[in-house]
Amino acid sequence: MTTLDPVPGGRPGDVALAGELSEQLASQGVAGVVLSWVDTAGINRIKAIPVTGLVSAVSWGVGMSPVFDTMLSDGSLVSTDLAGGPQGDLRHFPDLDALVVLAAQPGWAWAPIDRLTQDGEVHAGCSRSLLRRLVADLAGHGVTFRASVEIEFALGLSDAPPAQFEPACTGPAYGMTRLVEQSDFCADALAALAEQGVDVHQLHPEYAAGQYEVSVGALDPVGAADRSVLVRQTLRAVARNHGLLISFAPSVVAGGVGSGGHIHLSAWRDGENLHAVGDGPLGMTPYAQSFVAGIIAELPALSALLSPSPSSYLRLLPSNWSGAYACWGHENREAAVRLVAGMVGNRDRAANVEIKSTDLAANPYLALAGLLAAGTSGVQRSLPLGDPVDGDPAALSDAERARLGIRRLPTDLSAAADAFEASPVLRQALGDLLAGAVVAVRRGEVARVAEESPENVARAFRWVY
Ligand code: GLU
Ligand code: MG
């Protein structure tokens, strides 16, 4: 993963590397390269080029409209003062350091892109560039981050009636039966991910109907966001090879437990994990405490980035392990911020913060940028971290929750958009174009399904992410 913004004519060394790569890829039987990015609505959009086009792509980018900054997940369009409309074109530059040959899609390689204007400036709507710049800025202050995104998904039968979800396994949650039922899919998924250099930590059957989870090793934040996109598309390709449907939607079927995309994050300075080497609770340093406090302070506003779909609010419910309350707890699966201390002997490596309210409708670059901005704002203000919460906050009375400062996260996307709009920290971090696009796209998604039943909302977003 490069740390450099693209430049017209190519990043240093890229043109020569692209020349070598295109020959090498062609000799491996690769015909095309997918240029991948994620829009404001959380949809993975792409353009594909033949391998012979790689030199031109790293030199001058590949054209694509900026209209996707304000496109909804169903392809309809909204606009803001700064984004939308039929005019303009951007250049998409692949990141060669992140290029991967796709194991489950013979003939294809994949690379995430960054977006430049035709004047050679970083496009203000480019969420990957935004995250890279934020990470570089923090590194300039001596702090680096490690992150990973957990991938929960539901497997469905492809011969089910179109409007229905029929789980592709029937065994009990976390049970061996589910692994036996989808043994070939699971083995092929592990093999494809390994071939692509993804270090999988675990694959397990989850709680909800047809649900499984893959968790992967931590990388720098941009690498982690790239990886979360790549892992999902790999799982999708493997599912398709097995005649299965796969859903990463927050709520596959209304009324049940949903699928999350929990984000793990840790801050490091001089090789030390700031969540493990301090004198605070669970070994947190003052930096880690204020960083976590900053995230909790912004969590309602962050919901517009972490739980950005109408479907997200069918999932983000108390007592569903989705983290519906803005508070933290030690290994508490009902707190939006679950502190993972790790096992004795390994804590200095393993300790991290898990943000549970996140789902996979989120653009992972925006989600991580928002979390880093919120945490950093906490650090800049030396925000104190309140007490941890034990048990399920839903079991407390309203008065007890108020006394402990535990807030319920927004209960719908409209409230999340309002909270985001009222957050100077997040609006400033994203900049005017992206912040405006986030609000317009969230309000657009709300309007699309305003009159729909929960069942229809789940159905409308079941297969889009
Ligand atoms: N499926 C739950 C969610 O919606 C999470 C379950 C777990 O803690 O792994 O986030
Ligand atoms: Mg899980």
Tab-separated table of C-alpha atoms and ligand atoms in Angstrom:
chain	number	residue	atom	x	y	z
A	1	MET	CA	0.000	0.000	0.000
A	2	THR	CA	1.514	3.283	-1.101
A	3	THR	CA	1.786	6.290	1.210
A	4	LEU	CA	1.899	8.681	-1.763
A	5	ASP	CA	-0.894	10.568	-3.483
A	6	PRO	CA	-1.030	9.853	-7.201
A	7	VAL	CA	0.467	12.454	-9.555
A	8	PRO	CA	-0.102	13.089	-13.266
A	9	GLY	CA	2.498	11.050	-15.163
A	10	GLY	CA	2.602	8.435	-12.384
A	11	ARG	CA	3.912	8.066	-8.845
A	12	PRO	CA	7.715	7.653	-8.799
A	13	GLY	CA	8.592	4.187	-10.078
A	14	ASP	CA	5.018	3.274	-10.984
A	15	VAL	CA	5.306	3.419	-14.765
A	16	ALA	CA	8.237	0.989	-14.864
A	17	LEU	CA	6.566	-1.257	-12.281
A	18	ALA	CA	3.273	-1.262	-14.217
A	19	GLY	CA	5.167	-2.303	-17.371
A	20	GLU	CA	6.752	-5.256	-15.575
A	21	LEU	CA	3.526	-6.161	-13.804
A	22	SER	CA	1.397	-6.198	-16.913
A	23	GLU	CA	3.759	-8.692	-18.583
A	24	GLN	CA	3.986	-10.797	-15.468
A	25	LEU	CA	0.210	-10.793	-14.936
A	26	ALA	CA	-0.450	-11.664	-18.583
A	27	SER	CA	1.943	-14.615	-18.293
A	28	GLN	CA	-0.040	-15.785	-15.240
A	29	GLY	CA	-3.213	-15.771	-17.327
A	30	VAL	CA	-4.600	-12.498	-15.981
A	31	ALA	CA	-6.617	-10.666	-18.635
A	32	GLY	CA	-8.041	-7.728	-16.706
A	33	VAL	CA	-7.487	-5.547	-13.654
A	34	VAL	CA	-10.430	-4.355	-11.559
A	35	LEU	CA	-10.004	-0.766	-10.365
A	36	SER	CA	-11.992	-0.676	-7.145
A	37	TRP	CA	-13.295	2.063	-4.871
A	38	VAL	CA	-16.182	2.640	-2.487
A	39	ASP	CA	-18.685	5.461	-2.823
A	40	THR	CA	-20.474	7.557	-0.207
A	41	ALA	CA	-23.390	5.111	-0.116
A	42	GLY	CA	-21.018	2.237	0.689
A	43	ILE	CA	-21.212	0.599	-2.723
A	44	ASN	CA	-18.047	-0.896	-4.215
A	45	ARG	CA	-17.907	0.649	-7.702
A	46	ILE	CA	-15.362	-0.409	-10.287
A	47	LYS	CA	-13.921	0.021	-13.731
A	48	ALA	CA	-11.939	-2.765	-15.324
A	49	ILE	CA	-9.035	-2.461	-17.745
A	50	PRO	CA	-7.111	-5.051	-19.757
A	51	VAL	CA	-3.672	-5.790	-18.234
A	52	THR	CA	-2.146	-3.976	-21.203
A	53	GLY	CA	-3.784	-0.765	-19.927
A	54	LEU	CA	-1.925	-0.753	-16.620
A	55	VAL	CA	0.906	1.596	-17.705
A	56	SER	CA	-1.579	4.154	-18.993
A	57	ALA	CA	-3.717	3.797	-15.842
A	58	VAL	CA	-0.846	4.506	-13.442
A	59	SER	CA	0.334	7.382	-15.641
A	60	TRP	CA	-2.890	9.224	-16.357
A	61	GLY	CA	-5.600	7.381	-14.477
A	62	VAL	CA	-8.848	6.008	-15.863
A	63	GLY	CA	-11.823	8.324	-16.343
A	64	MET	CA	-14.935	8.177	-14.209
A	65	SER	CA	-17.649	10.649	-13.336
A	66	PRO	CA	-17.680	12.330	-9.910
A	67	VAL	CA	-21.442	11.793	-9.838
A	68	PHE	CA	-20.955	8.694	-7.682
A	69	ASP	CA	-20.181	10.918	-4.686
A	70	THR	CA	-23.926	11.511	-4.469
A	71	MET	CA	-25.297	8.286	-5.938
A	72	LEU	CA	-27.613	6.215	-3.748
A	73	SER	CA	-27.245	2.487	-3.373
A	74	ASP	CA	-30.016	1.874	-5.934
A	75	GLY	CA	-28.295	4.060	-8.543
A	76	SER	CA	-30.597	7.052	-8.169
A	77	LEU	CA	-28.976	10.450	-7.791
A	78	VAL	CA	-29.071	13.302	-5.321
A	79	SER	CA	-26.881	16.389	-5.329
A	80	THR	CA	-25.399	19.121	-3.146
A	81	ASP	CA	-23.939	22.567	-3.862
A	82	LEU	CA	-20.564	20.890	-4.389
A	83	ALA	CA	-21.352	17.448	-5.770
A	84	GLY	CA	-23.643	15.747	-8.262
A	85	GLY	CA	-24.817	16.617	-11.736
A	86	PRO	CA	-23.768	15.297	-15.118
A	87	GLN	CA	-20.650	17.383	-15.594
A	88	GLY	CA	-16.976	16.712	-14.930
A	89	ASP	CA	-14.663	13.737	-14.940
A	90	LEU	CA	-12.093	12.317	-12.550
A	91	ARG	CA	-9.033	10.159	-13.091
A	92	HIS	CA	-8.749	6.932	-11.084
A	93	PHE	CA	-5.175	5.819	-10.276
A	94	PRO	CA	-4.577	2.208	-9.161
A	95	ASP	CA	-2.342	1.591	-6.145
A	96	LEU	CA	0.098	-0.996	-7.517
A	97	ASP	CA	1.404	-1.874	-4.044
A	98	ALA	CA	-2.078	-3.160	-3.207
A	99	LEU	CA	-2.656	-5.083	-6.451
A	100	VAL	CA	-3.768	-8.675	-5.910
A	101	VAL	CA	-4.429	-11.533	-8.336
A	102	LEU	CA	-7.954	-12.738	-7.568
A	103	ALA	CA	-7.881	-16.406	-6.644
A	104	ALA	CA	-11.603	-17.050	-7.024
A	105	GLN	CA	-11.977	-15.107	-10.290
A	106	PRO	CA	-9.554	-16.642	-12.805
A	107	GLY	CA	-8.312	-14.061	-15.303
A	108	TRP	CA	-8.652	-11.101	-12.960
A	109	ALA	CA	-6.482	-8.958	-10.718
A	110	TRP	CA	-7.740	-6.221	-8.393
A	111	ALA	CA	-6.388	-2.905	-7.165
A	112	PRO	CA	-7.888	-0.091	-5.082
A	113	ILE	CA	-7.694	3.374	-6.627
A	114	ASP	CA	-7.296	7.004	-5.616
A	115	ARG	CA	-9.098	9.780	-7.425
A	116	LEU	CA	-7.522	12.901	-8.925
A	117	THR	CA	-9.162	15.810	-10.685
A	118	GLN	CA	-8.081	16.482	-14.251
A	119	ASP	CA	-5.977	19.328	-12.826
A	120	GLY	CA	-3.976	16.738	-10.927
A	121	GLU	CA	-5.359	17.585	-7.459
A	122	VAL	CA	-6.595	14.930	-5.039
A	123	HIS	CA	-10.388	14.900	-5.472
A	124	ALA	CA	-12.071	16.241	-2.320
A	125	GLY	CA	-14.533	13.332	-2.485
A	126	CYS	CA	-11.849	10.617	-2.454
A	127	SER	CA	-12.344	8.792	0.826
A	128	ARG	CA	-9.242	6.609	0.384
A	129	SER	CA	-7.012	9.661	-0.111
A	130	LEU	CA	-8.683	11.317	2.866
A	131	LEU	CA	-7.868	8.374	5.110
A	132	ARG	CA	-4.299	8.107	3.803
A	133	ARG	CA	-3.687	11.796	4.494
A	134	LEU	CA	-5.171	11.559	7.974
A	135	VAL	CA	-2.969	8.559	8.762
A	136	ALA	CA	0.107	10.369	7.402
A	137	ASP	CA	-0.678	13.439	9.483
A	138	LEU	CA	-0.989	11.359	12.656
A	139	ALA	CA	2.220	9.486	11.808
A	140	GLY	CA	3.869	12.919	11.555
A	141	HIS	CA	2.876	13.353	15.209
A	142	GLY	CA	4.474	10.026	16.076
A	143	VAL	CA	1.335	7.877	16.304
A	144	THR	CA	0.525	5.005	13.965
A	145	PHE	CA	-2.572	2.814	13.917
A	146	ARG	CA	-3.419	-0.796	13.290
A	147	ALA	CA	-6.909	-1.765	12.208
A	148	SER	CA	-9.021	-4.628	10.985
A	149	VAL	CA	-12.628	-5.063	9.941
A	150	GLU	CA	-14.575	-8.197	10.892
A	151	ILE	CA	-16.720	-9.545	8.076
A	152	GLU	CA	-20.093	-11.053	9.018
A	153	PHE	CA	-22.230	-12.367	6.184
A	154	ALA	CA	-25.215	-14.561	5.462
A	155	LEU	CA	-25.214	-17.293	2.837
A	156	GLY	CA	-28.456	-17.838	0.970
A	157	LEU	CA	-29.757	-20.373	-1.508
A	158	SER	CA	-29.828	-18.998	-5.039
A	159	ASP	CA	-32.959	-20.908	-6.046
A	160	ALA	CA	-35.091	-19.208	-3.363
A	161	PRO	CA	-38.002	-17.073	-4.628
A	162	PRO	CA	-36.546	-13.625	-5.577
A	163	ALA	CA	-37.961	-11.651	-2.651
A	164	GLN	CA	-37.039	-14.275	-0.065
A	165	PHE	CA	-33.918	-15.153	1.858
A	166	GLU	CA	-33.439	-18.864	2.416
A	167	PRO	CA	-30.411	-19.617	4.587
A	168	ALA	CA	-27.853	-21.951	3.028
A	169	CYS	CA	-27.409	-23.825	6.308
A	170	THR	CA	-29.757	-24.946	9.024
A	171	GLY	CA	-27.437	-26.073	11.820
A	172	PRO	CA	-27.242	-24.285	15.163
A	173	ALA	CA	-25.363	-21.014	15.719
A	174	TYR	CA	-21.588	-21.527	16.087
A	175	GLY	CA	-22.192	-25.244	15.406
A	176	MET	CA	-20.079	-27.733	13.506
A	177	THR	CA	-23.171	-28.711	11.509
A	178	ARG	CA	-23.013	-25.372	9.679
A	179	LEU	CA	-19.387	-25.934	8.738
A	180	VAL	CA	-20.230	-29.407	7.433
A	181	GLU	CA	-23.187	-28.006	5.481
A	182	GLN	CA	-20.991	-25.446	3.700
A	183	SER	CA	-17.689	-27.288	3.975
A	184	ASP	CA	-16.597	-26.713	0.344
A	185	PHE	CA	-17.479	-23.024	0.414
A	186	CYS	CA	-15.603	-22.510	3.686
A	187	ALA	CA	-12.506	-24.410	2.537
A	188	ASP	CA	-12.428	-22.593	-0.811
A	189	ALA	CA	-12.868	-19.242	0.943
A	190	LEU	CA	-9.867	-19.949	3.199
A	191	ALA	CA	-7.781	-21.132	0.249
A	192	ALA	CA	-8.625	-18.103	-1.913
A	193	LEU	CA	-7.916	-15.639	0.891
A	194	ALA	CA	-4.603	-17.338	1.705
A	195	GLU	CA	-3.616	-17.266	-1.963
A	196	GLN	CA	-4.308	-13.538	-1.970
A	197	GLY	CA	-2.051	-12.989	1.042
A	198	VAL	CA	-4.874	-12.306	3.517
A	199	ASP	CA	-4.042	-13.702	6.958
A	200	VAL	CA	-7.347	-15.054	8.175
A	201	HIS	CA	-7.601	-15.329	11.958
A	202	GLN	CA	-10.885	-17.198	12.119
A	203	LEU	CA	-13.833	-18.411	10.115
A	204	HIS	CA	-16.869	-19.385	12.136
A	205	PRO	CA	-20.601	-19.964	11.906
A	206	GLU	CA	-22.338	-16.976	13.535
A	207	TYR	CA	-25.634	-16.529	15.342
A	208	ALA	CA	-28.219	-15.539	12.709
A	209	ALA	CA	-29.766	-17.732	10.027
A	210	GLY	CA	-27.204	-18.598	7.336
A	211	GLN	CA	-24.604	-16.412	9.034
A	212	TYR	CA	-20.817	-16.849	9.153
A	213	GLU	CA	-17.882	-14.587	9.960
A	214	VAL	CA	-14.333	-14.143	8.739
A	215	SER	CA	-11.852	-12.160	10.817
A	216	VAL	CA	-8.474	-11.120	9.467
A	217	GLY	CA	-5.158	-9.721	10.667
A	218	ALA	CA	-4.623	-6.020	11.344
A	219	LEU	CA	-2.905	-3.639	8.927
A	220	ASP	CA	-2.450	0.107	8.701
A	221	PRO	CA	-5.900	1.765	8.373
A	222	VAL	CA	-5.841	2.195	4.565
A	223	GLY	CA	-4.627	-1.381	4.140
A	224	ALA	CA	-7.363	-2.585	6.505
A	225	ALA	CA	-10.048	-0.741	4.529
A	226	ASP	CA	-8.702	-2.135	1.230
A	227	ARG	CA	-8.652	-5.578	2.774
A	228	SER	CA	-12.246	-5.390	3.973
A	229	VAL	CA	-13.345	-4.653	0.381
A	230	LEU	CA	-11.148	-7.387	-1.056
A	231	VAL	CA	-12.239	-10.017	1.468
A	232	ARG	CA	-15.913	-9.352	0.775
A	233	GLN	CA	-15.513	-9.569	-2.981
A	234	THR	CA	-13.475	-12.745	-2.604
A	235	LEU	CA	-16.167	-14.319	-0.447
A	236	ARG	CA	-18.764	-13.197	-2.994
A	237	ALA	CA	-16.846	-14.850	-5.839
A	238	VAL	CA	-16.383	-18.074	-3.871
A	239	ALA	CA	-20.088	-18.079	-2.953
A	240	ARG	CA	-21.005	-17.625	-6.593
A	241	ASN	CA	-18.672	-20.450	-7.613
A	242	HIS	CA	-20.710	-22.622	-5.251
A	243	GLY	CA	-24.072	-21.393	-6.541
A	244	LEU	CA	-24.734	-19.474	-3.315
A	245	LEU	CA	-25.916	-15.936	-2.665
A	246	ILE	CA	-24.078	-13.850	-0.100
A	247	SER	CA	-25.362	-10.856	1.849
A	248	PHE	CA	-23.259	-8.333	3.755
A	249	ALA	CA	-26.344	-6.246	4.565
A	250	PRO	CA	-26.738	-5.059	8.172
A	251	SER	CA	-30.131	-6.724	8.324
A	252	VAL	CA	-30.738	-9.660	6.011
A	253	VAL	CA	-34.184	-10.369	7.435
A	254	ALA	CA	-35.974	-7.822	9.627
A	255	GLY	CA	-36.509	-8.835	13.217
A	256	GLY	CA	-33.449	-11.039	13.576
A	257	VAL	CA	-29.872	-10.503	14.658
A	258	GLY	CA	-27.998	-8.616	11.951
A	259	SER	CA	-24.522	-8.664	10.447
A	260	GLY	CA	-21.871	-6.315	11.756
A	261	GLY	CA	-18.537	-5.130	10.436
A	262	HIS	CA	-16.867	-4.455	13.771
A	263	ILE	CA	-13.735	-2.334	13.468
A	264	HIS	CA	-10.694	-3.067	15.624
A	265	LEU	CA	-8.287	-0.199	16.141
A	266	SER	CA	-5.152	0.398	18.189
A	267	ALA	CA	-2.775	3.355	18.481
A	268	TRP	CA	0.990	2.848	18.642
A	269	ARG	CA	3.960	5.086	19.446
A	270	ASP	CA	7.619	4.029	19.154
A	271	GLY	CA	6.587	0.412	18.733
A	272	GLU	CA	4.440	0.428	21.880
A	273	ASN	CA	0.725	-0.304	21.982
A	274	LEU	CA	-0.845	2.711	23.693
A	275	HIS	CA	-3.762	0.529	24.828
A	276	ALA	CA	-1.500	-1.752	26.854
A	277	VAL	CA	1.514	0.041	28.324
A	278	GLY	CA	-0.163	2.711	30.477
A	279	ASP	CA	-1.318	3.005	34.086
A	280	GLY	CA	-4.992	3.561	33.226
A	281	PRO	CA	-7.795	0.987	33.174
A	282	LEU	CA	-6.788	-2.181	31.256
A	283	GLY	CA	-3.327	-0.709	30.712
A	284	MET	CA	-4.528	2.268	28.698
A	285	THR	CA	-2.189	5.248	28.371
A	286	PRO	CA	-3.633	8.770	28.713
A	287	TYR	CA	-3.551	8.918	24.882
A	288	ALA	CA	-5.597	5.734	24.531
A	289	GLN	CA	-8.113	6.868	27.162
A	290	SER	CA	-8.728	10.222	25.490
A	291	PHE	CA	-8.790	8.577	22.063
A	292	VAL	CA	-11.537	6.188	23.202
A	293	ALA	CA	-13.379	9.025	24.969
A	294	GLY	CA	-13.255	11.037	21.730
A	295	ILE	CA	-14.831	8.177	19.792
A	296	ILE	CA	-17.589	7.725	22.370
A	297	ALA	CA	-18.317	11.470	22.350
A	298	GLU	CA	-18.832	11.417	18.569
A	299	LEU	CA	-20.534	8.018	18.279
A	300	PRO	CA	-24.058	9.322	17.574
A	301	ALA	CA	-22.653	11.491	14.738
A	302	LEU	CA	-20.348	8.692	13.624
A	303	SER	CA	-23.432	6.533	13.073
A	304	ALA	CA	-23.883	8.302	9.723
A	305	LEU	CA	-20.540	6.755	8.711
A	306	LEU	CA	-20.552	3.492	10.681
A	307	SER	CA	-24.216	2.492	10.249
A	308	PRO	CA	-25.102	4.373	7.073
A	309	SER	CA	-28.063	2.437	5.673
A	310	PRO	CA	-31.759	2.377	6.581
A	311	SER	CA	-31.071	-1.347	6.999
A	312	SER	CA	-28.458	-0.529	9.677
A	313	TYR	CA	-31.211	0.510	12.089
A	314	LEU	CA	-32.924	-2.853	11.833
A	315	ARG	CA	-29.660	-4.241	13.213
A	316	LEU	CA	-28.530	-1.564	15.683
A	317	LEU	CA	-30.843	-2.708	18.481
A	318	PRO	CA	-30.221	-3.322	22.182
A	319	SER	CA	-29.460	-6.861	23.336
A	320	ASN	CA	-28.357	-7.990	19.856
A	321	TRP	CA	-24.576	-7.674	20.426
A	322	SER	CA	-24.564	-4.830	17.919
A	323	GLY	CA	-23.485	-2.097	20.370
A	324	ALA	CA	-26.538	0.154	20.418
A	325	TYR	CA	-25.331	2.305	23.341
A	326	ALA	CA	-22.548	4.895	23.298
A	327	CYS	CA	-20.399	3.637	26.165
A	328	TRP	CA	-17.430	1.356	26.706
A	329	GLY	CA	-16.945	-1.874	28.564
A	330	HIS	CA	-14.261	-4.485	29.082
A	331	GLU	CA	-15.183	-7.287	26.678
A	332	ASN	CA	-18.783	-6.082	26.888
A	333	ARG	CA	-20.563	-7.048	23.666
A	334	GLU	CA	-23.459	-4.679	24.332
A	335	ALA	CA	-21.239	-1.592	24.549
A	336	ALA	CA	-20.624	0.161	21.230
A	337	VAL	CA	-16.985	0.350	22.271
A	338	ARG	CA	-15.693	-2.986	23.511
A	339	LEU	CA	-12.217	-2.850	24.995
A	340	VAL	CA	-10.238	-5.952	24.163
A	341	ALA	CA	-7.352	-6.344	26.607
A	342	GLY	CA	-6.021	-9.601	25.180
A	343	MET	CA	-4.615	-12.576	27.022
A	344	VAL	CA	-2.052	-12.258	29.740
A	345	GLY	CA	1.403	-12.497	28.165
A	346	ASN	CA	0.155	-11.106	24.833
A	347	ARG	CA	-1.530	-7.891	25.924
A	348	ASP	CA	1.059	-5.501	24.578
A	349	ARG	CA	0.362	-6.887	21.100
A	350	ALA	CA	-3.316	-7.739	21.321
A	351	ALA	CA	-5.009	-4.896	23.224
A	352	ASN	CA	-7.322	-2.842	21.017
A	353	VAL	CA	-10.632	-1.036	20.770
A	354	GLU	CA	-13.510	-2.729	18.969
A	355	ILE	CA	-16.246	-0.487	17.570
A	356	LYS	CA	-19.260	-2.749	17.418
A	357	SER	CA	-21.862	-0.376	16.038
A	358	THR	CA	-20.198	-0.521	12.589
A	359	ASP	CA	-21.746	-2.587	9.801
A	360	LEU	CA	-20.683	-3.453	6.279
A	361	ALA	CA	-22.862	-0.874	4.561
A	362	ALA	CA	-20.153	1.529	5.735
A	363	ASN	CA	-17.548	2.846	3.344
A	364	PRO	CA	-14.559	1.498	5.342
A	365	TYR	CA	-12.320	4.441	4.372
A	366	LEU	CA	-14.884	6.946	5.648
A	367	ALA	CA	-15.598	4.872	8.746
A	368	LEU	CA	-11.915	4.699	9.688
A	369	ALA	CA	-11.341	8.361	8.834
A	370	GLY	CA	-14.266	9.318	11.070
A	371	LEU	CA	-13.008	7.152	13.938
A	372	LEU	CA	-9.466	8.544	13.705
A	373	ALA	CA	-10.789	12.114	13.577
A	374	ALA	CA	-13.090	11.559	16.555
A	375	GLY	CA	-10.378	9.833	18.601
A	376	THR	CA	-7.821	12.497	17.767
A	377	SER	CA	-10.219	15.232	18.769
A	378	GLY	CA	-10.557	13.487	22.145
A	379	VAL	CA	-6.760	13.421	22.472
A	380	GLN	CA	-6.418	17.087	21.521
A	381	ARG	CA	-8.928	18.003	24.245
A	382	SER	CA	-7.476	15.505	26.777
A	383	LEU	CA	-10.997	14.166	27.145
A	384	PRO	CA	-11.345	11.999	30.271
A	385	LEU	CA	-12.689	8.481	29.807
A	386	GLY	CA	-15.752	7.709	31.921
A	387	ASP	CA	-16.296	4.488	33.810
A	388	PRO	CA	-16.749	1.204	31.990
A	389	VAL	CA	-20.199	-0.328	31.762
A	390	ASP	CA	-20.756	-3.893	32.870
A	391	GLY	CA	-23.587	-5.940	31.446
A	392	ASP	CA	-26.328	-4.925	29.069
A	393	PRO	CA	-27.186	-1.200	29.265
A	394	ALA	CA	-30.685	-2.145	28.110
A	395	ALA	CA	-31.181	-3.804	31.504
A	396	LEU	CA	-30.724	-0.451	33.269
A	397	SER	CA	-33.497	2.061	33.822
A	398	ASP	CA	-33.516	5.305	31.846
A	399	ALA	CA	-32.512	7.132	35.033
A	400	GLU	CA	-29.548	4.803	35.645
A	401	ARG	CA	-28.369	5.160	32.053
A	402	ALA	CA	-28.645	8.953	32.312
A	403	ARG	CA	-26.675	8.938	35.587
A	404	LEU	CA	-23.924	6.848	33.967
A	405	GLY	CA	-23.898	9.024	30.835
A	406	ILE	CA	-24.893	6.139	28.565
A	407	ARG	CA	-26.593	7.386	25.420
A	408	ARG	CA	-28.633	5.302	23.013
A	409	LEU	CA	-27.241	5.620	19.489
A	410	PRO	CA	-29.592	7.066	16.836
A	411	THR	CA	-32.538	4.777	16.208
A	412	ASP	CA	-32.888	5.711	12.535
A	413	LEU	CA	-30.748	7.030	9.717
A	414	SER	CA	-32.429	10.404	9.702
A	415	ALA	CA	-31.379	11.017	13.331
A	416	ALA	CA	-27.855	9.817	12.477
A	417	ALA	CA	-27.657	12.329	9.603
A	418	ASP	CA	-28.836	15.096	11.973
A	419	ALA	CA	-26.165	14.167	14.537
A	420	PHE	CA	-23.494	14.081	11.825
A	421	GLU	CA	-24.562	17.503	10.548
A	422	ALA	CA	-24.242	18.869	14.080
A	423	SER	CA	-20.672	17.550	14.517
A	424	PRO	CA	-17.965	20.109	13.679
A	425	VAL	CA	-15.321	17.442	14.338
A	426	LEU	CA	-16.585	15.093	11.630
A	427	ARG	CA	-17.630	17.744	9.136
A	428	GLN	CA	-14.211	19.342	9.362
A	429	ALA	CA	-12.413	16.019	9.053
A	430	LEU	CA	-14.340	15.061	5.908
A	431	GLY	CA	-14.289	18.507	4.323
A	432	ASP	CA	-17.235	20.348	2.788
A	433	LEU	CA	-17.702	18.181	-0.293
A	434	LEU	CA	-17.683	14.802	1.449
A	435	ALA	CA	-19.584	15.986	4.525
A	436	GLY	CA	-22.315	17.449	2.303
A	437	ALA	CA	-22.389	14.272	0.213
A	438	VAL	CA	-22.755	12.098	3.323
A	439	VAL	CA	-25.747	14.105	4.532
A	440	ALA	CA	-27.407	14.202	1.084
A	441	VAL	CA	-26.889	10.490	0.445
A	442	ARG	CA	-28.162	9.487	3.902
A	443	ARG	CA	-31.246	11.670	3.518
A	444	GLY	CA	-31.752	10.284	0.017
A	445	GLU	CA	-31.665	6.687	1.296
A	446	VAL	CA	-34.115	7.629	4.065
A	447	ALA	CA	-36.548	9.140	1.544
A	448	ARG	CA	-36.360	6.073	-0.706
A	449	VAL	CA	-37.798	3.757	1.918
A	450	ALA	CA	-39.630	6.201	4.217
A	451	GLU	CA	-42.981	4.479	3.826
A	452	GLU	CA	-41.688	0.900	3.753
A	453	SER	CA	-42.157	-1.804	6.371
A	454	PRO	CA	-39.049	-3.191	8.122
A	455	GLU	CA	-39.402	-6.354	5.976
A	456	ASN	CA	-39.276	-4.288	2.797
A	457	VAL	CA	-36.355	-2.190	4.056
A	458	ALA	CA	-34.342	-5.348	4.753
A	459	ARG	CA	-35.270	-6.686	1.325
A	460	ALA	CA	-34.365	-3.414	-0.452
A	461	PHE	CA	-30.769	-3.525	0.842
A	462	ARG	CA	-30.305	-7.299	1.154
A	463	TRP	CA	-28.023	-7.820	-1.820
A	464	VAL	CA	-26.588	-4.373	-2.558
A	465	TYR	CA	-23.535	-4.134	-0.254
B	1	GLU	N1	-23.954	-10.131	14.643
B	1	GLU	C1	-23.678	-9.165	15.669
B	1	GLU	C2	-23.744	-7.775	15.080
B	1	GLU	O1	-24.719	-7.438	14.517
B	1	GLU	C3	-22.334	-9.391	16.335
B	1	GLU	C4	-22.106	-10.717	16.969
B	1	GLU	C5	-20.707	-10.788	17.563
B	1	GLU	O2	-20.455	-10.173	18.579
B	1	GLU	O3	-19.838	-11.377	16.898
B	1	GLU	O4	-22.858	-6.997	15.182
B	2	MG	MG	-19.266	-11.844	15.115
